[in-house]
Coordinates of C-alpha atoms in Angstrom, one line a residue:
Chain Y
M13 CA 21.0 -3.0 14.7
T14 CA 21.6 -1.8 18.1
I15 CA 19.0 -2.7 20.1
A16 CA 20.6 -2.5 23.3
P17 CA 21.1 1.1 24.1
L18 CA 17.9 1.7 23.3
T19 CA 16.9 0.8 27.2
S20 CA 19.4 1.4 29.1
P21 CA 18.3 3.9 31.4
P22 CA 19.1 8.0 30.3
A23 CA 21.9 8.9 32.4
H24 CA 20.3 11.7 33.7
A25 CA 17.3 10.5 35.5
P26 CA 19.2 7.8 36.9
A27 CA 16.2 7.7 40.2
Q28 CA 13.2 7.0 37.4
T29 CA 14.6 4.0 36.9
A30 CA 15.5 2.5 39.1
D31 CA 13.0 1.0 41.1
R32 CA 11.6 -0.1 37.9
P33 CA 14.1 -3.1 37.0
K34 CA 11.6 -5.3 34.9
K35 CA 10.3 -2.5 33.7
G36 CA 12.8 -3.1 30.0
T37 CA 11.2 -5.8 29.1
W38 CA 8.7 -5.5 27.1
R39 CA 10.2 -2.2 25.5
L40 CA 12.5 -4.6 24.2
V41 CA 10.4 -7.2 23.1
L42 CA 8.1 -4.3 20.8
I43 CA 10.9 -3.1 19.4
A44 CA 12.4 -6.6 18.2
A45 CA 9.1 -6.7 17.5
L46 CA 8.7 -4.0 14.7
L47 CA 12.7 -4.6 13.8
I48 CA 10.9 -8.3 13.0
Y49 CA 8.1 -7.1 11.3
I50 CA 10.3 -4.7 8.9
F51 CA 12.5 -7.1 8.2
I52 CA 10.4 -10.9 7.9
P53 CA 9.3 -9.2 4.0
I54 CA 13.0 -8.1 3.1
V55 CA 14.2 -11.5 3.7
G56 CA 10.8 -12.9 2.0
L57 CA 12.6 -10.8 -0.9
L58 CA 16.1 -12.0 -0.8
R59 CA 15.0 -15.7 -0.6
F60 CA 12.9 -15.4 -3.9
S61 CA 15.3 -13.1 -5.6
T62 CA 18.5 -16.5 -5.1
R63 CA 16.2 -19.9 -4.3
A64 CA 17.5 -22.2 -7.5
A65 CA 18.0 -26.1 -8.1
N66 CA 21.4 -26.1 -6.0
G67 CA 21.1 -23.5 -3.0
I68 CA 21.9 -20.3 -3.8
S69 CA 22.6 -18.4 -7.3
F70 CA 22.7 -15.1 -7.8
Q71 CA 21.3 -15.5 -11.2
F72 CA 18.5 -14.3 -11.4
Y73 CA 20.2 -10.9 -10.4
R74 CA 23.1 -11.2 -13.4
D75 CA 19.6 -11.3 -15.8
A76 CA 17.7 -8.7 -14.2
F77 CA 20.7 -6.1 -14.6
A78 CA 21.0 -7.3 -17.8
D79 CA 17.9 -7.0 -19.3
P80 CA 18.1 -3.9 -21.2
S81 CA 14.6 -2.4 -21.3
F82 CA 15.4 -2.4 -16.8
Y83 CA 17.2 0.8 -18.2
S84 CA 14.8 2.9 -20.0
F85 CA 12.4 2.4 -17.2
L86 CA 14.8 3.5 -15.0
G87 CA 15.6 5.7 -17.6
N88 CA 12.1 6.7 -17.4
S89 CA 11.9 6.9 -13.7
L90 CA 15.2 8.8 -13.3
F91 CA 13.6 11.6 -15.7
A92 CA 10.2 12.2 -14.2
G93 CA 12.0 12.2 -10.1
L94 CA 14.4 15.6 -12.2
W95 CA 12.4 17.7 -13.4
T96 CA 9.4 17.0 -10.5
I97 CA 12.3 18.2 -8.4
A98 CA 13.5 21.0 -10.2
I99 CA 9.7 22.4 -11.0
T100 CA 8.6 21.5 -6.8
L101 CA 11.3 23.1 -5.4
T102 CA 12.2 26.3 -7.3
L103 CA 8.0 27.3 -6.8
T104 CA 8.3 25.8 -3.3
T105 CA 11.4 27.9 -2.5
F106 CA 10.5 30.8 -4.1
T107 CA 7.1 30.8 -3.6
L108 CA 7.6 30.4 0.8
Y109 CA 10.1 33.2 0.4
W110 CA 7.6 35.4 -1.4
A111 CA 4.7 34.5 1.4
Y112 CA 7.5 35.5 3.9
L113 CA 7.9 38.4 2.1
K114 CA 4.9 39.9 1.4
A115 CA 1.6 37.6 2.3
R116 CA 2.4 36.2 5.8
W117 CA -0.9 35.4 6.1
L118 CA -1.0 32.2 3.1
L119 CA 1.3 30.9 5.5
P120 CA -1.0 28.7 7.9
L121 CA -2.6 27.9 4.4
M122 CA 0.0 26.6 2.4
E123 CA 1.0 24.8 6.0
M124 CA -2.7 22.9 5.0
L125 CA -1.1 21.5 2.2
S126 CA 1.0 19.0 4.0
L127 CA -2.7 17.3 4.7
L128 CA -3.5 17.3 1.6
P129 CA -1.6 13.6 0.2
F130 CA -4.7 12.5 2.6
V131 CA -7.8 14.1 1.3
V132 CA -6.8 13.4 -1.7
P133 CA -4.6 10.5 -2.6
A134 CA -3.7 9.4 -5.7
V135 CA -6.7 7.6 -6.9
T136 CA -8.6 10.3 -6.9
L137 CA -6.4 13.1 -8.2
G138 CA -6.1 10.5 -11.0
I139 CA -9.2 10.8 -12.4
G140 CA -10.4 14.2 -11.5
L141 CA -6.5 14.6 -14.1
I142 CA -7.1 12.2 -16.7
Q143 CA -10.3 13.7 -17.0
V144 CA -8.8 17.5 -17.2
F145 CA -6.5 16.6 -19.7
T146 CA -8.2 15.0 -22.8
T147 CA -9.7 17.7 -24.2
P148 CA -8.8 18.2 -27.4
P149 CA -6.2 22.1 -26.1
L150 CA -5.1 20.0 -23.2
A151 CA -4.2 16.9 -24.3
L152 CA -1.8 15.5 -22.6
T153 CA -3.2 12.2 -21.4
G154 CA -0.2 9.7 -21.8
T155 CA 2.4 12.1 -22.0
P156 CA 5.3 12.6 -19.3
Q157 CA 4.9 15.8 -19.2
L158 CA 1.5 15.4 -17.4
L159 CA 2.4 13.0 -15.1
I160 CA 5.4 15.1 -14.4
G161 CA 3.0 18.2 -13.3
A162 CA 1.3 16.3 -10.8
Y163 CA 3.8 15.0 -9.4
A164 CA 5.0 18.5 -8.8
I165 CA 2.1 18.9 -7.4
V166 CA 1.7 15.6 -5.0
T167 CA 5.0 16.5 -3.8
L168 CA 4.4 19.8 -2.3
P169 CA 4.0 18.7 1.4
F170 CA 7.7 17.3 1.4
A171 CA 9.2 20.2 -0.4
Y172 CA 7.0 22.6 1.5
R173 CA 8.3 20.8 4.9
A174 CA 12.0 20.9 4.0
V175 CA 12.5 24.3 2.9
E176 CA 10.2 25.9 5.1
N177 CA 12.4 24.7 7.9
S178 CA 15.3 26.3 7.0
L179 CA 13.5 29.4 6.1
Q180 CA 12.3 29.9 9.8
G181 CA 15.9 29.6 10.9
A182 CA 17.1 32.1 8.1
N183 CA 16.1 36.1 9.4
V184 CA 14.8 36.4 5.4
L185 CA 12.8 39.7 6.3
T186 CA 15.9 41.5 8.0
L187 CA 18.3 39.5 5.3
T188 CA 16.1 41.4 2.2
E189 CA 16.1 44.6 4.2
A190 CA 19.5 44.9 4.7
A191 CA 20.4 43.8 0.8
E192 CA 17.4 45.9 -0.4
S193 CA 19.6 49.2 1.3
L194 CA 22.2 48.6 -0.1
G195 CA 20.6 48.6 -3.4
A196 CA 20.8 44.8 -4.4
S197 CA 17.5 43.6 -7.6
W198 CA 14.8 41.2 -5.6
W199 CA 16.1 38.0 -8.3
R200 CA 19.6 39.1 -7.2
I201 CA 18.5 39.1 -3.8
F202 CA 16.8 35.5 -3.9
I203 CA 19.7 33.8 -5.4
E204 CA 22.8 35.1 -3.3
I205 CA 21.7 35.1 -0.3
I206 CA 18.3 33.5 0.0
L207 CA 19.2 29.8 -1.7
P208 CA 22.4 29.7 0.3
C209 CA 20.2 30.2 3.6
V210 CA 17.7 27.1 2.3
W211 CA 20.4 25.0 0.6
S212 CA 20.0 22.1 3.0
G213 CA 16.4 22.7 2.8
V214 CA 16.1 21.7 -1.1
I215 CA 18.5 19.4 -0.9
S216 CA 16.0 16.8 2.0
G217 CA 12.9 18.1 -0.1
G218 CA 14.8 17.1 -2.7
L219 CA 15.4 13.4 -1.3
L220 CA 12.1 12.9 -0.4
V221 CA 10.4 14.0 -4.1
F222 CA 13.3 11.9 -5.5
S223 CA 11.9 8.6 -2.8
F224 CA 8.4 9.4 -3.4
V225 CA 8.2 9.7 -7.3
F226 CA 11.1 6.0 -7.2
G227 CA 8.3 4.4 -5.7
E228 CA 4.7 6.0 -6.7
F229 CA 2.6 3.4 -8.7
T230 CA -1.0 4.7 -9.1
L231 CA -0.5 8.4 -10.0
A232 CA 1.7 6.5 -13.4
L233 CA -0.7 3.7 -14.1
F234 CA -4.4 6.4 -14.0
L235 CA -1.7 9.0 -16.7
V236 CA 0.0 7.9 -18.5
G237 CA 0.4 4.0 -18.1
S238 CA 1.7 2.0 -20.9
S239 CA 3.1 4.7 -23.2
Y240 CA 5.6 6.4 -20.4
Q241 CA 6.5 3.3 -18.4
T242 CA 8.0 4.4 -14.9
F243 CA 10.0 1.8 -13.3
P244 CA 7.5 0.6 -10.2
L245 CA 4.6 0.1 -13.3
Y246 CA 7.2 -1.7 -14.8
I247 CA 8.6 -4.3 -11.6
Q248 CA 4.2 -4.7 -11.5
Q249 CA 4.0 -6.1 -14.9
L250 CA 7.7 -7.8 -14.9
Y251 CA 6.1 -10.1 -12.7
S252 CA 3.6 -12.2 -13.9
Y253 CA 5.9 -13.1 -16.6
Q254 CA 9.3 -12.8 -14.8
P255 CA 8.6 -12.7 -11.0
Q256 CA 12.5 -13.3 -9.8
Y257 CA 13.5 -10.5 -12.2
S258 CA 10.8 -8.5 -10.0
V259 CA 11.5 -9.2 -6.8
V260 CA 15.2 -8.6 -7.7
M261 CA 13.9 -4.7 -8.3
S262 CA 11.6 -5.2 -5.3
L263 CA 14.7 -5.7 -3.2
L264 CA 16.6 -2.6 -5.1
S265 CA 13.1 -0.3 -4.2
F266 CA 14.0 -0.9 -0.8
V267 CA 17.5 -0.2 -1.1
A268 CA 16.9 3.2 -3.2
T269 CA 14.5 4.1 -0.8
W270 CA 16.8 3.4 2.2
L271 CA 19.5 5.3 1.0
A272 CA 17.5 8.0 0.3
A273 CA 16.7 8.5 4.0
W274 CA 20.0 7.6 5.1
L275 CA 21.6 10.5 3.0
L276 CA 18.0 12.6 5.3
V277 CA 19.9 11.5 8.1
V278 CA 23.0 13.1 7.0
F279 CA 22.6 16.3 5.4
T280 CA 19.9 17.8 8.4
R281 CA 23.0 16.2 10.9
G282 CA 25.2 18.0 9.1
K283 CA 23.2 21.0 9.3
N284 CA 22.6 20.7 13.3
Chain I
M6 CA 4.2 71.2 -8.0
S7 CA 5.3 68.6 -7.9
L8 CA 5.3 66.2 -10.9
A9 CA 8.1 67.0 -11.7
I10 CA 10.0 64.9 -9.4
K11 CA 9.2 60.9 -10.3
P12 CA 10.3 58.1 -8.6
T13 CA 11.8 55.6 -10.3
R14 CA 10.3 52.4 -9.0
S15 CA 6.3 54.0 -8.7
F16 CA 4.3 51.8 -10.7
W17 CA 5.4 48.5 -7.7
V18 CA 5.3 51.3 -4.8
R19 CA 1.9 53.0 -5.5
Y20 CA 0.5 49.2 -6.4
P21 CA 2.7 46.6 -3.7
W22 CA -0.3 44.2 -4.6
V23 CA 0.7 43.5 -8.0
S24 CA 4.4 42.3 -7.2
T25 CA 2.4 40.2 -5.0
A26 CA 0.2 38.7 -7.2
L27 CA 2.8 38.3 -10.2
G28 CA 5.2 36.1 -7.3
L29 CA 3.0 33.8 -6.3
A30 CA 1.0 33.6 -9.8
P31 CA 3.6 30.4 -11.0
M32 CA 2.2 28.8 -7.4
A33 CA -1.2 29.0 -8.3
I34 CA -1.2 27.8 -12.0
G35 CA 0.0 24.8 -11.0
L36 CA -2.5 23.9 -8.2
I37 CA -5.4 25.5 -10.0
A38 CA -4.6 23.2 -13.3
F39 CA -3.6 19.9 -11.7
L40 CA -5.6 20.3 -8.0
V41 CA -8.3 22.4 -7.7
L42 CA -9.8 21.8 -11.6
P43 CA -9.6 18.3 -11.7
I44 CA -11.1 17.8 -8.0
L45 CA -13.6 20.4 -9.8
L46 CA -14.4 18.1 -12.8
M47 CA -14.7 15.4 -10.8
V48 CA -17.9 16.4 -8.6
V49 CA -18.9 17.8 -11.7
S50 CA -19.5 15.4 -13.8
S51 CA -20.3 12.6 -10.7
F52 CA -24.1 14.0 -10.6
Q53 CA -23.7 13.3 -14.7
T54 CA -25.2 10.9 -17.2
D55 CA -25.4 10.6 -21.1
Q56 CA -29.1 11.7 -20.4
G57 CA -27.4 15.2 -18.1
W58 CA -28.2 16.0 -14.6
S59 CA -28.7 13.2 -12.3
L60 CA -28.3 11.5 -9.4
N61 CA -28.2 8.2 -11.2
N62 CA -23.9 7.7 -10.5
Y63 CA -24.9 8.2 -6.9
W64 CA -27.4 5.4 -6.7
G65 CA -25.4 3.2 -8.8
T66 CA -22.8 3.2 -5.7
M67 CA -25.3 2.3 -2.7
R68 CA -26.3 -0.7 -4.2
G69 CA -24.2 -4.8 -4.9
E70 CA -21.0 -4.3 -5.0
Y71 CA -19.8 -1.4 -4.7
L72 CA -21.7 -0.4 -1.3
R73 CA -19.8 -4.0 -0.4
A74 CA -16.7 -2.5 -1.6
F75 CA -17.6 0.9 0.4
S76 CA -17.9 -1.3 3.8
T77 CA -14.7 -4.2 3.3
T78 CA -13.0 -0.6 2.4
L79 CA -13.8 1.0 5.9
Q80 CA -14.0 -1.8 7.7
I81 CA -10.2 -2.3 7.0
S82 CA -9.0 0.5 7.2
L83 CA -10.5 0.5 10.8
V84 CA -8.9 -2.3 11.7
T85 CA -5.9 -1.5 10.6
A86 CA -6.4 2.3 12.2
V87 CA -6.6 0.7 15.7
L88 CA -4.0 -2.2 15.2
G89 CA -1.4 0.1 14.1
G90 CA -2.1 2.7 15.7
V91 CA -1.9 0.6 19.3
L92 CA 1.4 -0.8 18.3
G93 CA 2.7 2.0 16.8
T94 CA 1.8 4.1 20.3
L95 CA 2.9 1.8 22.5
T96 CA 6.9 1.1 20.6
A97 CA 6.7 5.1 20.6
I98 CA 6.1 4.8 23.8
A99 CA 9.0 2.0 24.8
L100 CA 11.6 4.0 22.7
A101 CA 10.8 7.6 24.4
W102 CA 11.0 6.3 27.5
G103 CA 13.4 3.9 28.0
T104 CA 15.9 6.9 26.6
S105 CA 17.1 9.9 26.2
S106 CA 17.2 10.2 22.7
P107 CA 16.4 7.7 20.2
N108 CA 18.3 5.7 18.5
N109 CA 18.6 7.6 14.5
G110 CA 19.2 3.7 12.9
L111 CA 16.0 3.2 14.1
L112 CA 13.8 5.9 13.1
T113 CA 15.3 6.1 9.7
L114 CA 14.5 2.6 9.1
A115 CA 10.6 2.9 10.7
S116 CA 10.4 6.3 7.9
V117 CA 11.6 4.0 4.8
A118 CA 9.3 1.9 6.3
A119 CA 6.5 4.2 6.9
N120 CA 6.9 5.4 3.4
W121 CA 7.9 2.4 0.9
G122 CA 4.3 0.3 0.6
G123 CA 3.1 0.0 -3.1
V124 CA 4.3 -3.1 -5.6
P125 CA 7.3 -3.8 -3.8
L126 CA 5.7 -4.4 -0.3
A127 CA 2.9 -6.7 -1.9
F128 CA 5.8 -9.0 -3.8
A129 CA 7.8 -9.2 -0.6
M130 CA 5.2 -10.2 1.4
I131 CA 3.6 -12.7 -1.6
A132 CA 7.3 -13.8 -1.1
T133 CA 6.8 -13.9 2.5
V134 CA 2.8 -15.4 3.2
G135 CA 2.2 -16.4 0.3
N136 CA 1.2 -19.9 -0.7
S137 CA 5.1 -20.6 -1.2
G138 CA 6.3 -18.1 0.7
W139 CA 9.4 -18.7 3.2
V140 CA 6.9 -18.4 6.3
T141 CA 4.2 -20.3 4.9
E142 CA 6.8 -23.3 4.2
L143 CA 8.2 -22.6 7.3
L144 CA 5.0 -22.8 9.0
R145 CA 3.7 -26.1 6.9
A146 CA 7.5 -28.3 8.0
S147 CA 7.1 -27.4 11.5
G148 CA 2.8 -29.1 10.5
F149 CA 0.7 -25.8 10.7
D150 CA -0.3 -25.1 7.9
L151 CA -2.0 -21.4 7.1
Y152 CA -3.4 -22.0 4.2
K153 CA -5.0 -25.4 5.3
Q154 CA -6.3 -22.4 8.2
G155 CA -8.4 -20.0 6.3
F156 CA -5.3 -17.6 5.5
T157 CA -4.1 -16.5 1.8
I158 CA -2.2 -12.9 1.7
Y159 CA -4.5 -12.4 -1.1
G160 CA -7.4 -11.6 1.1
N161 CA -8.5 -9.7 3.4
L162 CA -6.7 -10.9 6.7
G163 CA -3.7 -10.7 4.1
L164 CA -4.1 -6.8 3.4
I165 CA -4.4 -5.7 6.7
L166 CA -0.5 -7.1 7.4
T167 CA 0.4 -6.2 4.6
Y168 CA -1.1 -2.9 5.9
T169 CA 0.6 -3.0 8.9
Y170 CA 3.3 -2.7 8.0
F171 CA 3.7 1.2 6.8
Q172 CA 0.9 1.3 9.4
W173 CA 3.1 0.4 12.4
P174 CA 5.8 2.4 11.5
L175 CA 4.5 5.3 10.3
M176 CA 2.2 5.8 14.2
L177 CA 5.4 5.3 15.4
L178 CA 6.5 8.2 14.1
L179 CA 3.3 10.4 13.9
M180 CA 3.4 9.6 18.2
L181 CA 7.1 10.3 19.0
P182 CA 7.1 14.1 19.5
S183 CA 3.7 14.3 21.8
V184 CA 5.4 11.1 24.0
Q185 CA 8.5 13.0 24.0
R186 CA 7.5 16.0 25.3
F187 CA 5.2 13.9 28.3
R188 CA 6.6 14.8 31.1
Q189 CA 8.4 12.7 32.7
Q190 CA 7.8 15.1 35.9
W191 CA 4.0 14.1 35.6
R192 CA 4.8 10.5 37.2
E193 CA 6.7 11.6 39.7
A194 CA 4.3 14.5 40.7
A195 CA 1.6 11.2 40.1
E196 CA 3.7 9.0 42.6
S197 CA 4.1 11.8 44.9
L198 CA 0.8 12.4 45.7
G199 CA 0.4 8.3 46.0
A200 CA -1.0 6.9 42.7
T201 CA -0.2 3.2 42.0
N202 CA 1.1 2.5 38.2
G203 CA -2.8 1.1 36.8
Q204 CA -3.7 5.1 38.2
F205 CA -1.0 6.5 36.8
W206 CA -1.6 5.4 33.0
R207 CA -5.8 6.0 33.8
W208 CA -5.9 9.7 35.3
V209 CA -3.2 10.4 33.2
A210 CA -0.8 9.1 30.1
I211 CA -3.4 8.3 28.8
P212 CA -6.0 11.2 28.9
I213 CA -3.2 13.3 28.0
L214 CA -1.9 11.0 25.1
M215 CA -5.3 10.4 23.5
P216 CA -5.8 13.8 21.5
S217 CA -2.6 12.8 19.5
I218 CA -3.2 8.8 19.3
I219 CA -7.0 9.4 18.1
G220 CA -6.0 12.0 15.6
G221 CA -3.2 9.7 14.4
M222 CA -5.3 6.8 14.5
A223 CA -7.9 9.5 12.6
L224 CA -4.2 9.4 9.5
L225 CA -4.1 6.7 9.7
F226 CA -7.2 5.5 8.5
A227 CA -7.1 8.0 5.9
N228 CA -3.6 6.1 4.6
A229 CA -5.5 2.8 4.5
F230 CA -8.7 3.9 2.9
G231 CA -6.8 5.9 0.0
A232 CA -4.6 3.3 -0.9
Q233 CA -4.1 1.6 -3.8
A234 CA -1.2 0.3 -4.9
T235 CA -0.1 -2.3 -2.7
A236 CA -4.0 -4.1 -2.9
F237 CA -4.5 -3.4 -6.3
A238 CA -0.4 -5.2 -6.7
L239 CA -1.5 -7.7 -3.9
A240 CA -4.6 -9.3 -5.5
G241 CA -5.3 -7.1 -9.2
G242 CA -9.1 -7.2 -8.7
A243 CA -10.3 -9.8 -6.6
L244 CA -10.1 -7.4 -3.4
N245 CA -12.9 -5.7 -3.5
L246 CA -11.7 -2.0 -2.2
I247 CA -13.4 1.8 -3.0
T248 CA -9.4 2.3 -5.2
I249 CA -9.8 -1.2 -7.0
K250 CA -13.4 -0.5 -8.0
I251 CA -12.7 2.7 -9.0
T252 CA -9.2 1.6 -11.0
F253 CA -11.3 -0.7 -13.6
L254 CA -14.2 1.7 -13.2
V255 CA -11.8 4.2 -15.2
K256 CA -9.2 1.6 -17.1
G257 CA -10.9 -1.5 -17.8
Q258 CA -12.4 -2.5 -20.7
T259 CA -15.9 -4.3 -19.3
D260 CA -16.0 -2.0 -16.6
F261 CA -15.4 1.1 -17.9
N262 CA -18.1 3.9 -16.1
P263 CA -16.2 6.9 -15.6
G264 CA -19.3 8.4 -13.6
L265 CA -20.3 5.6 -11.1
A266 CA -16.1 6.3 -10.8
N267 CA -16.2 10.1 -10.3
A268 CA -19.6 9.4 -7.6
L269 CA -16.9 6.9 -5.6
A270 CA -14.3 8.6 -5.3
V271 CA -16.4 11.6 -4.8
E272 CA -17.6 9.8 -1.3
M273 CA -14.3 8.6 -0.3
T274 CA -13.1 12.1 -0.5
V275 CA -16.0 13.3 1.9
V276 CA -14.5 9.6 3.7
L277 CA -11.4 11.1 4.3
A278 CA -11.8 14.6 4.3
I279 CA -13.9 13.8 7.5
A280 CA -11.0 12.1 9.1
V281 CA -8.5 14.5 8.4
I282 CA -10.6 17.2 10.3
I283 CA -10.9 14.7 13.5
Y284 CA -7.0 14.7 13.0
Q285 CA -6.8 18.9 13.3
I286 CA -9.2 19.1 16.6
T287 CA -8.0 16.6 18.4
N288 CA -3.9 17.7 17.1
Q289 CA -4.9 20.8 18.1
R290 CA -6.3 20.1 21.6
A291 CA -3.3 17.7 21.8
R292 CA -0.8 20.7 22.0
R293 CA -2.5 22.2 24.4
W294 CA -0.1 20.0 26.4
M295 CA 3.2 21.2 24.4
R296 CA 4.0 24.0 25.4

């Protein structure tokens, strides 16, 4: 971590900081404190998972990754994640384009969706969904379909932010009118003109959605429980009988989240 | 007269709202099935018991352990919102006013920490300040026993410590835009009028940033109030929080009582809605300074 450049004075305003030589200290302390707060628990995971009678051992890593059930849970999470990405992003991209084109009054309403997770947290949505989907015509409780459907709704805000950002940059209306006057069909306009414009938004949205699904616990517990076990459910159950494996998996989850965030930065930087 | 001329797309031209509605239908159906219907059903069945319509579920939530759960959740959410809010705001100021552009790596790390909560975080905290966590043992070796002082990671204080892990960086990310758009000219203006550093903070910086700070804290409050995974993994049923109570009322064998769970969830939704409305109002006020 490079802390030094954070506290050096900005290049364009030297006069401002010149007469305040001691201002940098509390800043440095605060930023260092945040970094320490973030990393100390990670060190805890590392130490717990490598602790052995005679020093350090990576035996738990080997064993945890050799366990075939790990791959089945990981597979379940990957399956749910990829389907959620496909549904959420298709739905968001198409609906946003349509709203831009034909129903601009909808945009502020869709913007409100981004506050949805705060008003309707996973617990609330979970108990609502299990009551809707237990009666026979809609008996989906325990199936991955229900979980994926719920994830598709919960991740709409992530997808919305990302796609809307790139849609704003492109002049959708003009592009559509130009293509239309040349005789292109709506579908062709959407696939060949609009989609390439928002591709970077779709990729960032996909990363956000995936990183959410990969760590989501509450909805999985409520909706599918033991009948379709996802990776976070596995980490939680493992803890009671094989805590070291569970801690190895927790570390893996941190690395995966960090990797997704880093890829996100790379993609958005490439776009600008 | 001109009936012979038959335009090819007459239907779509004559009824433009049909195509608009058709295009929006998939999203609308998804939202109705997976969001509106579940919440409606939750609200309706919260007013129902075996004997028909009644408020019994709500009376049930207003006594004993459920009332205590409500007040514990409220207290913990308030404490972590203020703690995370103050730390996050100060860190945002430290980052934005000290440099030309905040370090990208640090912001990525903050967004990871803000989003990573849940089960893995609970286990990371146990491995760190649990009874045999590495920091606990380090302190014990240097003569300070956290657990003899009454601390436990499985209690309310432990939960506050754990929630701060994501609340602090979340507030940093929420505050950064407003802090970055705070013009340094405002400080210069205050100084050229003879304001001291203290006066600058008291009369300029804090009033301008206050709407964003309150809004951010309202979101942090909602974030902690609705959180379940971290607390559930940390202590199972030992923590007396609303979300934990709801979990056991719906998933548990002995406490099974969905009616009561629905009533608790409706009450929770009301609290969260108030927090989000406060965020919306303050956000609008904050934008006035950001043009």
